[in-house]
Amino acid sequence: MGSSPSSYAPKTIYLNVDGKIQKVVFSRHCSPCDIKELLCSSSNIPRSASSPPPDPPFLSSLALILLAYISEKIMNYIFIAFRINELKTEVTNRLAMLEKRVELEGLKVVEIEKCKNDLKKLRDEMTSRVGGRVNCPCKYNFSDDGKKLTPRRDVPSYPKYTLSQETIEALKKPTFDVWHWEHNEMLSCLEYMYHDLGLVREFNMNPITLKRWLLGIQENYRSNPFHNFRHCFCVSQMMYGMIHLCNLQEKLTLTDMGILMTAAVCHDLDHPGYNNTYQINARTELAVRYNDISPLENHHCAVAFQILCLPECNIFANVDLEAFKQIRQAIITLILATDMARHGEILESFKQKVDSFDYANEEHVTCLKMVLIKCCDISNEVRPTEVAEPWVDCLLEEYFMQSDREKCEGLPVAPFMDRDKVTKPTAQIGFIKFVLIPMFETVMKLFPQIEEIMVQPLRDSRDHYEELKQIDDAMTEKKKTENMSLVSAVVTV
């Protein structure tokens, strides 16, 4: 677009022509022809075809005026270029200011989160030092519900491990050694399980969403001695192994597979390291919230679905609403079944069904899935001794932390959790004899193939701890005899 003549500001120049100062005013844009016209009219020189060429002074004047005209144009272009550079500098400065502001705001968010974490650590430390609850009979605050549920929104950066064929085969067996793997490797193994079972394809999962979900799961397991992310992986790997060992792909649907695996992965989310008995006796906020009914298991379910509610972590985003409702209810049912307070009730129900088990009966299948997740949850003694025994040490450490706190708070202490009363053999013998073996032997009626791989190791573990107990008893008896002998000697003297 051009500018109208009226918008042009008149410009004046002064020329020295043959010693005389002449004033030239440009009132509009003009061309060289216009300038010649101006000079001819001001010098009264006729402009006929036969007119002789102008004299040298006139040519000198014309050259000067042309030079002035060209100079004016050049100055205009220089001004425009300068203005463009000026605007470019201004835009660059504003962008730099905006980038700095964004950076500062981001740092503020990081600092706020760091302060929150520091305050939480300080509060926990103060609570542990005074040996009790501070100002409130509840351990948790409702306002803390979603504090950890902030999984990364970018593409997860944990390394993609290529599992060897040896590892892939080992993953399917109860003998798998869970102690040799870092968290990133365990994440990759879990990711492989979902792909291998066909769950990614069945539920049309976005592979990146699966990665984000697994990271969100890992971040929401606490660093407890026992109930931590490695325990989550341990239970999930055992479930994966039982699916293969019992040929469940041929007996159950892929939806059932997804429910079993997802419930195993989520079953102890955000476990605080203190069991239901403590929650109820201490009147913690979890116990108040869930009316003393499986407070921890209800909490695990709630955290699981808080994570799944995040769009970037929803592995079931492409499942229709009605199907998702059924999946959600089934996962909740399985996680709630891990409450050991319900152990007798669930096992008795399965015993009544196992002799005439019907895979077409939904109630039978639900009961089987509840027993399967219970088996996986407490299956450490199925593994080789060198893998299983460190788990006993971890569990006792967590038990002792709880019993120490219960003593400080004046709460009842369970004998099997009291460091002054329990030993490793006494802790394990009763649990293996009266809980593990009866449950696995009942499952063996439906899946005879587990006897050699899962039931026999339990019997061997029972025998191992009974031998240890006999050694401990012998040592204790020997010490008693020595003490009595020493007392007798002192009395005689």
Short mmCIF file of C-alpha atoms in Angstrom, two decimals:
data_model
loop_
_atom_site.label_atom_id
_atom_site.label_comp_id
_atom_site.label_asym_id
_atom_site.label_seq_id
_atom_site.Cartn_x
_atom_site.Cartn_y
_atom_site.Cartn_z
CA MET A 1 0.00 0.00 0.00
CA GLY A 2 1.18 3.56 -0.81
CA SER A 3 0.84 6.76 1.15
CA SER A 4 -1.34 9.67 0.02
CA PRO A 5 0.45 12.87 -1.09
CA SER A 6 -1.03 14.76 1.80
CA SER A 7 0.86 12.59 4.27
CA TYR A 8 4.23 13.68 2.94
CA ALA A 9 5.97 16.30 5.13
CA PRO A 10 7.66 19.13 3.06
CA LYS A 11 11.46 19.02 3.13
CA THR A 12 13.82 21.99 2.51
CA ILE A 13 17.44 21.98 1.38
CA TYR A 14 19.88 24.86 0.70
CA LEU A 15 22.30 24.68 -2.23
CA ASN A 16 25.41 26.76 -3.03
CA VAL A 17 25.15 27.42 -6.79
CA ASP A 18 27.96 29.60 -8.23
CA GLY A 19 28.47 31.25 -4.87
CA LYS A 20 24.76 31.95 -4.36
CA ILE A 21 22.66 30.21 -1.68
CA GLN A 22 19.48 28.80 -3.21
CA LYS A 23 16.54 27.29 -1.29
CA VAL A 24 14.76 24.21 -2.66
CA VAL A 25 11.50 22.96 -1.05
CA PHE A 26 10.15 19.44 -1.73
CA SER A 27 6.43 19.64 -0.93
CA ARG A 28 5.68 16.15 -2.31
CA HIS A 29 7.43 13.05 -3.60
CA CYS A 30 9.12 13.99 -6.83
CA SER A 31 11.02 12.28 -9.57
CA PRO A 32 14.08 13.47 -11.51
CA CYS A 33 11.73 14.76 -14.26
CA ASP A 34 9.97 16.90 -11.64
CA ILE A 35 13.33 18.31 -10.54
CA LYS A 36 14.29 19.18 -14.15
CA GLU A 37 10.90 20.88 -14.57
CA LEU A 38 11.54 22.91 -11.41
CA LEU A 39 15.00 24.03 -12.53
CA CYS A 40 13.91 24.95 -16.02
CA SER A 41 11.05 27.09 -14.73
CA SER A 42 13.19 28.82 -12.07
CA SER A 43 16.04 29.60 -14.54
CA ASN A 44 13.70 30.85 -17.35
CA ILE A 45 15.41 28.59 -19.87
CA PRO A 46 13.28 27.78 -22.92
CA ARG A 47 12.56 24.12 -23.36
CA SER A 48 12.31 23.72 -27.12
CA ALA A 49 13.63 20.89 -29.15
CA SER A 50 16.20 23.27 -30.78
CA SER A 51 17.36 24.75 -27.48
CA PRO A 52 21.06 24.29 -26.88
CA PRO A 53 22.13 22.18 -23.90
CA PRO A 54 22.34 24.01 -20.57
CA ASP A 55 25.60 25.62 -19.59
CA PRO A 56 27.95 23.99 -17.09
CA PRO A 57 26.69 25.93 -14.02
CA PHE A 58 23.20 24.71 -14.73
CA LEU A 59 24.47 21.14 -15.06
CA SER A 60 26.25 21.60 -11.75
CA SER A 61 23.01 22.79 -10.12
CA LEU A 62 21.06 19.88 -11.57
CA ALA A 63 23.65 17.39 -10.30
CA LEU A 64 23.50 18.91 -6.84
CA ILE A 65 19.71 18.76 -6.76
CA LEU A 66 19.74 15.15 -8.00
CA LEU A 67 22.33 14.33 -5.37
CA ALA A 68 20.12 15.92 -2.72
CA TYR A 69 17.15 13.90 -3.91
CA ILE A 70 19.10 10.65 -3.82
CA SER A 71 20.54 11.54 -0.41
CA GLU A 72 17.05 12.10 0.94
CA LYS A 73 15.94 8.67 -0.30
CA ILE A 74 19.00 6.99 1.19
CA MET A 75 18.38 8.73 4.52
CA ASN A 76 14.79 7.48 4.47
CA TYR A 77 15.98 3.91 3.88
CA ILE A 78 18.60 4.24 6.62
CA PHE A 79 15.93 5.56 8.99
CA ILE A 80 13.64 2.63 8.17
CA ALA A 81 16.48 0.11 8.66
CA PHE A 82 17.40 1.75 11.94
CA ARG A 83 13.79 1.60 13.07
CA ILE A 84 13.55 -2.09 12.16
CA ASN A 85 16.70 -2.83 14.16
CA GLU A 86 15.29 -0.82 17.04
CA LEU A 87 12.04 -2.86 16.98
CA LYS A 88 14.00 -6.11 16.71
CA THR A 89 16.06 -5.15 19.76
CA GLU A 90 12.93 -4.24 21.69
CA VAL A 91 11.22 -7.57 20.82
CA THR A 92 14.37 -9.52 21.75
CA ASN A 93 14.58 -7.74 25.10
CA ARG A 94 10.92 -8.41 25.85
CA LEU A 95 11.32 -12.11 24.97
CA ALA A 96 14.36 -12.33 27.23
CA MET A 97 12.37 -10.73 30.06
CA LEU A 98 9.53 -13.20 29.54
CA GLU A 99 11.93 -16.16 29.49
CA LYS A 100 13.55 -14.93 32.69
CA ARG A 101 10.15 -14.54 34.29
CA VAL A 102 9.10 -18.07 33.28
CA GLU A 103 12.39 -19.41 34.65
CA LEU A 104 11.93 -17.56 37.94
CA GLU A 105 8.32 -18.77 38.27
CA GLY A 106 9.49 -22.33 37.64
CA LEU A 107 12.16 -21.99 40.31
CA LYS A 108 9.51 -20.69 42.72
CA VAL A 109 7.43 -23.83 42.16
CA VAL A 110 10.47 -26.04 42.76
CA GLU A 111 11.33 -24.11 45.91
CA ILE A 112 7.75 -24.36 47.18
CA GLU A 113 7.75 -28.15 46.67
CA LYS A 114 11.14 -28.39 48.37
CA CYS A 115 9.85 -26.37 51.33
CA LYS A 116 6.80 -28.61 51.58
CA ASN A 117 8.99 -31.72 51.62
CA ASP A 118 11.32 -30.19 54.21
CA LEU A 119 8.36 -29.26 56.41
CA LYS A 120 6.93 -32.78 56.14
CA LYS A 121 10.29 -34.32 57.08
CA LEU A 122 10.59 -31.93 60.03
CA ARG A 123 7.05 -32.75 61.20
CA ASP A 124 7.73 -36.49 60.96
CA GLU A 125 11.01 -36.09 62.83
CA MET A 126 9.31 -34.09 65.60
CA THR A 127 6.58 -36.68 65.85
CA SER A 128 9.06 -39.53 66.15
CA ARG A 129 11.11 -37.67 68.76
CA VAL A 130 8.22 -36.98 71.08
CA GLY A 131 7.08 -40.55 70.59
CA GLY A 132 3.51 -39.75 69.78
CA ARG A 133 1.01 -37.72 67.84
CA VAL A 134 1.20 -33.93 67.87
CA ASN A 135 -1.96 -31.99 68.72
CA CYS A 136 -4.19 -34.49 66.95
CA PRO A 137 -5.11 -38.15 67.41
CA CYS A 138 -4.85 -38.64 63.64
CA LYS A 139 -1.61 -39.35 61.82
CA TYR A 140 -2.71 -38.08 58.40
CA ASN A 141 -4.30 -34.90 57.16
CA PHE A 142 -7.08 -34.87 54.58
CA SER A 143 -5.35 -31.92 52.93
CA ASP A 144 -2.41 -34.20 52.08
CA ASP A 145 -4.51 -36.50 49.90
CA GLY A 146 -2.96 -35.70 46.55
CA LYS A 147 0.42 -34.41 47.63
CA LYS A 148 2.39 -37.15 45.91
CA LEU A 149 0.20 -37.57 42.88
CA THR A 150 2.26 -35.41 40.54
CA PRO A 151 3.76 -37.80 37.99
CA ARG A 152 5.84 -36.36 35.19
CA ARG A 153 4.00 -35.06 32.16
CA ASP A 154 6.91 -35.38 29.76
CA VAL A 155 7.99 -38.64 28.14
CA PRO A 156 9.50 -40.75 30.95
CA SER A 157 13.25 -40.97 30.76
CA TYR A 158 13.98 -44.25 32.53
CA PRO A 159 16.19 -46.36 30.25
CA LYS A 160 14.56 -48.88 27.97
CA TYR A 161 16.18 -52.19 28.87
CA THR A 162 16.24 -54.99 26.34
CA LEU A 163 15.54 -58.09 28.39
CA SER A 164 17.60 -61.14 27.55
CA GLN A 165 15.83 -64.39 26.74
CA GLU A 166 17.19 -65.79 30.00
CA THR A 167 15.58 -62.95 31.99
CA ILE A 168 12.29 -63.32 30.11
CA GLU A 169 12.13 -67.01 31.02
CA ALA A 170 13.18 -66.34 34.64
CA LEU A 171 10.40 -63.74 35.03
CA LYS A 172 7.83 -66.52 34.60
CA LYS A 173 9.13 -68.55 37.55
CA PRO A 174 8.72 -68.20 41.33
CA THR A 175 12.49 -68.65 41.70
CA PHE A 176 13.12 -65.20 40.18
CA ASP A 177 15.61 -63.23 42.30
CA VAL A 178 14.05 -59.81 42.90
CA TRP A 179 17.07 -58.47 44.77
CA HIS A 180 19.31 -58.09 41.70
CA TRP A 181 17.28 -55.35 40.02
CA GLU A 182 17.29 -51.56 40.24
CA HIS A 183 14.03 -49.59 40.15
CA ASN A 184 14.43 -48.65 36.48
CA GLU A 185 14.97 -52.30 35.60
CA MET A 186 11.92 -53.35 37.58
CA LEU A 187 9.86 -50.73 35.74
CA SER A 188 11.03 -52.15 32.43
CA CYS A 189 10.17 -55.68 33.56
CA LEU A 190 6.64 -54.61 34.55
CA GLU A 191 6.25 -52.83 31.23
CA TYR A 192 7.33 -56.04 29.44
CA MET A 193 4.77 -58.09 31.39
CA TYR A 194 1.90 -55.87 30.22
CA HIS A 195 3.07 -56.16 26.61
CA ASP A 196 3.75 -59.90 26.83
CA LEU A 197 0.31 -60.73 28.25
CA GLY A 198 -1.36 -58.74 25.46
CA LEU A 199 -2.82 -56.19 27.88
CA VAL A 200 -1.49 -53.16 25.97
CA ARG A 201 -3.27 -54.38 22.86
CA GLU A 202 -6.42 -55.56 24.68
CA PHE A 203 -7.03 -52.23 26.43
CA ASN A 204 -5.60 -50.14 23.56
CA MET A 205 -3.08 -48.57 25.95
CA ASN A 206 -0.80 -45.78 24.78
CA PRO A 207 2.72 -47.18 25.51
CA ILE A 208 3.86 -43.76 26.77
CA THR A 209 0.85 -43.64 29.13
CA LEU A 210 1.85 -47.08 30.44
CA LYS A 211 5.34 -45.74 31.19
CA ARG A 212 3.93 -42.67 32.96
CA TRP A 213 1.52 -44.82 34.97
CA LEU A 214 4.31 -47.14 36.13
CA LEU A 215 6.41 -44.12 37.17
CA GLY A 216 3.41 -42.72 39.06
CA ILE A 217 3.02 -46.06 40.81
CA GLN A 218 6.68 -46.21 41.80
CA GLU A 219 6.65 -42.64 43.13
CA ASN A 220 3.69 -43.45 45.37
CA TYR A 221 5.31 -46.34 47.20
CA ARG A 222 7.10 -45.20 50.33
CA SER A 223 10.63 -46.21 51.37
CA ASN A 224 9.51 -48.63 54.08
CA PRO A 225 11.70 -51.58 55.05
CA PHE A 226 9.12 -54.05 53.66
CA HIS A 227 6.07 -52.38 52.08
CA ASN A 228 7.96 -50.61 49.30
CA PHE A 229 8.19 -50.64 45.49
CA ARG A 230 10.35 -53.78 45.48
CA HIS A 231 7.57 -55.60 47.36
CA CYS A 232 5.13 -54.31 44.72
CA PHE A 233 7.36 -55.73 41.98
CA CYS A 234 7.79 -58.99 43.91
CA VAL A 235 4.01 -59.53 44.16
CA SER A 236 3.45 -58.51 40.52
CA GLN A 237 6.18 -60.85 39.27
CA MET A 238 4.70 -63.74 41.26
CA MET A 239 1.30 -63.00 39.74
CA TYR A 240 2.85 -63.00 36.28
CA GLY A 241 4.55 -66.29 37.11
CA MET A 242 1.34 -67.90 38.38
CA ILE A 243 -0.52 -66.79 35.25
CA HIS A 244 2.01 -68.73 33.17
CA LEU A 245 2.41 -71.66 35.57
CA CYS A 246 -1.34 -72.24 35.90
CA ASN A 247 -2.07 -71.54 32.20
CA LEU A 248 -4.57 -68.88 33.22
CA GLN A 249 -4.53 -67.35 29.71
CA GLU A 250 -6.49 -70.40 28.59
CA LYS A 251 -8.95 -70.28 31.48
CA LEU A 252 -9.58 -66.57 32.14
CA THR A 253 -10.19 -63.57 29.89
CA LEU A 254 -7.62 -60.91 29.04
CA THR A 255 -9.70 -58.51 31.11
CA ASP A 256 -9.20 -60.84 34.08
CA MET A 257 -5.44 -60.83 33.37
CA GLY A 258 -5.43 -57.03 33.38
CA ILE A 259 -7.37 -56.93 36.65
CA LEU A 260 -4.99 -59.41 38.33
CA MET A 261 -1.83 -57.62 37.21
CA THR A 262 -3.08 -54.09 37.94
CA ALA A 263 -4.38 -55.06 41.39
CA ALA A 264 -0.99 -56.66 42.17
CA VAL A 265 0.89 -53.53 41.07
CA CYS A 266 -1.37 -51.22 43.13
CA HIS A 267 -2.12 -53.40 46.15
CA ASP A 268 0.07 -51.56 48.73
CA LEU A 269 0.23 -48.02 47.32
CA ASP A 270 1.31 -45.38 49.85
CA HIS A 271 1.59 -47.92 52.66
CA PRO A 272 2.74 -45.96 55.73
CA GLY A 273 4.63 -48.88 57.33
CA TYR A 274 2.14 -49.31 60.19
CA ASN A 275 -0.56 -51.96 59.89
CA ASN A 276 -4.34 -51.79 60.33
CA THR A 277 -4.14 -52.69 64.00
CA TYR A 278 -2.02 -49.62 64.65
CA GLN A 279 -4.26 -47.42 62.49
CA ILE A 280 -7.34 -48.45 64.47
CA ASN A 281 -5.76 -48.39 67.94
CA ALA A 282 -4.09 -45.03 67.30
CA ARG A 283 -7.30 -43.60 65.78
CA THR A 284 -5.37 -42.32 62.76
CA GLU A 285 -7.14 -40.34 60.09
CA LEU A 286 -7.20 -43.37 57.80
CA ALA A 287 -9.03 -45.38 60.45
CA VAL A 288 -11.47 -42.51 61.03
CA ARG A 289 -12.03 -42.03 57.32
CA TYR A 290 -12.76 -45.70 56.64
CA ASN A 291 -14.59 -46.46 59.90
CA ASP A 292 -11.94 -48.98 61.05
CA ILE A 293 -12.81 -51.22 58.07
CA SER A 294 -9.62 -52.23 56.22
CA PRO A 295 -8.28 -48.65 56.41
CA LEU A 296 -4.99 -49.41 54.63
CA GLU A 297 -6.51 -51.48 51.83
CA ASN A 298 -9.17 -48.82 51.22
CA HIS A 299 -6.40 -46.23 51.10
CA HIS A 300 -4.40 -48.29 48.58
CA CYS A 301 -7.48 -48.41 46.34
CA ALA A 302 -8.10 -44.69 46.65
CA VAL A 303 -4.51 -43.80 45.71
CA ALA A 304 -4.58 -46.26 42.80
CA PHE A 305 -7.59 -44.57 41.24
CA GLN A 306 -6.34 -41.08 42.02
CA ILE A 307 -3.37 -41.93 39.80
CA LEU A 308 -5.61 -43.44 37.12
CA CYS A 309 -7.75 -40.28 37.18
CA LEU A 310 -4.78 -38.32 35.82
CA PRO A 311 -5.19 -38.26 32.00
CA GLU A 312 -1.46 -38.76 31.43
CA CYS A 313 -1.52 -41.92 33.61
CA ASN A 314 -4.87 -43.45 32.66
CA ILE A 315 -3.98 -46.78 31.06
CA PHE A 316 -7.71 -47.52 30.72
CA ALA A 317 -8.50 -44.25 28.91
CA ASN A 318 -9.59 -46.08 25.75
CA VAL A 319 -11.91 -48.50 27.55
CA ASP A 320 -15.62 -47.69 27.38
CA LEU A 321 -17.24 -46.37 30.55
CA GLU A 322 -19.28 -49.44 31.43
CA ALA A 323 -16.29 -51.77 31.00
CA PHE A 324 -14.13 -49.44 33.12
CA LYS A 325 -16.69 -49.52 35.95
CA GLN A 326 -16.45 -53.32 36.04
CA ILE A 327 -12.64 -53.25 35.91
CA ARG A 328 -12.52 -50.67 38.72
CA GLN A 329 -14.86 -52.69 40.94
CA ALA A 330 -12.87 -55.87 40.32
CA ILE A 331 -9.54 -54.22 41.18
CA ILE A 332 -11.04 -52.80 44.39
CA THR A 333 -12.37 -56.25 45.33
CA LEU A 334 -8.93 -57.82 44.90
CA ILE A 335 -7.01 -55.15 46.82
CA LEU A 336 -9.49 -55.30 49.71
CA ALA A 337 -9.00 -59.09 49.76
CA THR A 338 -5.34 -58.58 50.81
CA ASP A 339 -6.46 -57.56 54.33
CA MET A 340 -5.28 -60.54 56.42
CA ALA A 341 -8.22 -59.97 58.77
CA ARG A 342 -10.36 -61.51 56.02
CA HIS A 343 -8.03 -64.44 55.34
CA GLY A 344 -10.15 -67.16 56.97
CA GLU A 345 -13.38 -65.93 55.36
CA ILE A 346 -11.92 -65.85 51.83
CA LEU A 347 -10.09 -69.17 52.08
CA GLU A 348 -13.18 -70.93 53.44
CA SER A 349 -15.27 -69.59 50.56
CA PHE A 350 -12.71 -70.90 48.05
CA LYS A 351 -12.59 -74.32 49.72
CA GLN A 352 -16.34 -74.66 49.22
CA LYS A 353 -15.97 -73.97 45.48
CA VAL A 354 -12.70 -75.66 44.52
CA ASP A 355 -13.97 -79.24 44.23
CA SER A 356 -16.66 -78.23 41.73
CA PHE A 357 -14.99 -75.13 40.32
CA ASP A 358 -16.71 -73.61 37.28
CA TYR A 359 -14.82 -71.08 35.14
CA ALA A 360 -18.13 -69.99 33.64
CA ASN A 361 -19.36 -68.99 37.10
CA GLU A 362 -18.48 -65.34 37.76
CA GLU A 363 -18.62 -65.80 41.55
CA HIS A 364 -16.17 -68.73 41.33
CA VAL A 365 -13.76 -66.75 39.13
CA THR A 366 -13.88 -63.72 41.45
CA CYS A 367 -13.11 -65.93 44.45
CA LEU A 368 -10.20 -67.52 42.57
CA LYS A 369 -8.76 -64.10 41.71
CA MET A 370 -9.01 -63.06 45.38
CA VAL A 371 -7.10 -66.16 46.45
CA LEU A 372 -4.49 -65.67 43.73
CA ILE A 373 -3.64 -62.12 44.83
CA LYS A 374 -3.50 -63.31 48.45
CA CYS A 375 -1.05 -66.06 47.45
CA CYS A 376 1.15 -63.58 45.59
CA ASP A 377 1.04 -61.02 48.40
CA ILE A 378 2.49 -63.44 50.98
CA SER A 379 4.50 -65.68 48.67
CA ASN A 380 8.06 -64.82 49.72
CA GLU A 381 8.63 -68.22 51.35
CA VAL A 382 7.86 -69.88 48.01
CA ARG A 383 11.14 -68.44 46.68
CA PRO A 384 14.61 -69.90 47.33
CA THR A 385 15.93 -69.35 50.87
CA GLU A 386 18.57 -66.83 49.75
CA VAL A 387 15.80 -64.73 48.18
CA ALA A 388 13.13 -65.26 50.85
CA GLU A 389 15.12 -64.80 54.04
CA PRO A 390 16.09 -61.12 53.51
CA TRP A 391 12.35 -60.37 53.24
CA VAL A 392 11.86 -61.78 56.74
CA ASP A 393 14.50 -59.38 58.06
CA CYS A 394 12.78 -56.47 56.29
CA LEU A 395 9.37 -57.43 57.68
CA LEU A 396 10.67 -57.80 61.23
CA GLU A 397 12.37 -54.40 60.98
CA GLU A 398 9.05 -52.84 60.02
CA TYR A 399 7.26 -54.75 62.79
CA PHE A 400 9.79 -53.57 65.37
CA MET A 401 9.41 -49.95 64.24
CA GLN A 402 5.67 -50.27 64.84
CA SER A 403 5.95 -52.04 68.19
CA ASP A 404 8.47 -49.45 69.44
CA ARG A 405 6.04 -46.70 68.53
CA GLU A 406 3.13 -48.52 70.12
CA LYS A 407 5.09 -48.82 73.36
CA CYS A 408 5.88 -45.09 73.30
CA GLU A 409 2.22 -44.24 72.68
CA GLY A 410 0.87 -46.67 75.27
CA LEU A 411 -0.90 -48.83 72.66
CA PRO A 412 -1.26 -52.63 72.66
CA VAL A 413 1.71 -54.49 71.19
CA ALA A 414 1.28 -57.77 69.29
CA PRO A 415 3.72 -60.44 70.59
CA PHE A 416 4.80 -61.42 67.06
CA MET A 417 5.94 -57.79 66.49
CA ASP A 418 7.75 -57.26 69.80
CA ARG A 419 11.54 -57.24 69.40
CA ASP A 420 11.87 -58.51 72.97
CA LYS A 421 9.76 -61.62 72.32
CA VAL A 422 9.96 -62.67 68.69
CA THR A 423 12.71 -64.46 66.77
CA LYS A 424 12.95 -65.17 63.07
CA PRO A 425 12.08 -68.89 63.42
CA THR A 426 9.14 -68.29 65.77
CA ALA A 427 7.85 -65.54 63.47
CA GLN A 428 7.87 -67.82 60.42
CA ILE A 429 6.97 -71.32 61.60
CA GLY A 430 3.40 -70.57 62.63
CA PHE A 431 2.76 -68.38 59.58
CA ILE A 432 4.02 -71.03 57.16
CA LYS A 433 2.25 -73.94 58.89
CA PHE A 434 -1.14 -72.35 59.52
CA VAL A 435 -1.50 -69.72 56.79
CA LEU A 436 0.70 -70.39 53.76
CA ILE A 437 0.66 -74.18 53.39
CA PRO A 438 -3.12 -74.61 53.89
CA MET A 439 -3.87 -71.87 51.32
CA PHE A 440 -1.41 -73.08 48.67
CA GLU A 441 -2.48 -76.70 49.14
CA THR A 442 -6.07 -75.63 48.49
CA VAL A 443 -5.01 -73.85 45.29
CA MET A 444 -3.05 -77.00 44.37
CA LYS A 445 -6.35 -78.91 44.11
CA LEU A 446 -7.24 -76.70 41.14
CA PHE A 447 -3.70 -76.42 39.76
CA PRO A 448 -1.74 -79.59 40.65
CA GLN A 449 1.31 -78.30 38.74
CA ILE A 450 2.16 -75.84 41.55
CA GLU A 451 3.02 -78.58 44.07
CA GLU A 452 6.63 -79.07 43.05
CA ILE A 453 7.38 -75.42 42.30
CA MET A 454 5.42 -73.65 45.06
CA VAL A 455 4.06 -75.99 47.74
CA GLN A 456 7.16 -78.12 48.28
CA PRO A 457 9.39 -75.04 48.84
CA LEU A 458 6.95 -73.97 51.58
CA ARG A 459 7.30 -77.33 53.31
CA ASP A 460 11.08 -77.08 53.00
CA SER A 461 10.99 -73.58 54.45
CA ARG A 462 8.90 -74.78 57.39
CA ASP A 463 11.43 -77.55 58.08
CA HIS A 464 14.30 -75.07 57.79
CA TYR A 465 12.85 -72.72 60.41
CA GLU A 466 11.93 -75.61 62.72
CA GLU A 467 15.56 -76.71 62.64
CA LEU A 468 16.65 -73.16 63.44
CA LYS A 469 14.19 -73.07 66.32
CA GLN A 470 15.60 -76.31 67.71
CA ILE A 471 19.09 -74.82 67.57
CA ASP A 472 17.87 -71.64 69.28
CA ASP A 473 16.07 -73.68 71.95
CA ALA A 474 19.20 -75.76 72.56
CA MET A 475 21.31 -72.63 72.90
CA THR A 476 18.78 -71.09 75.26
CA GLU A 477 18.70 -74.26 77.38
CA LYS A 478 22.47 -74.36 77.46
CA LYS A 479 22.63 -70.76 78.67
CA LYS A 480 20.06 -71.52 81.38
CA THR A 481 22.10 -74.50 82.57
CA GLU A 482 25.28 -72.43 82.62
CA ASN A 483 23.56 -69.65 84.55
CA MET A 484 22.16 -72.11 87.09
CA SER A 485 25.58 -73.69 87.52
CA LEU A 486 27.12 -70.28 88.08
CA VAL A 487 24.46 -69.38 90.67
CA SER A 488 25.02 -72.70 92.46
CA ALA A 489 28.76 -72.09 92.53
CA VAL A 490 28.29 -68.62 93.97
CA VAL A 491 25.91 -69.93 96.66
CA THR A 492 28.34 -72.69 97.60
CA VAL A 493 31.17 -70.18 97.96
#
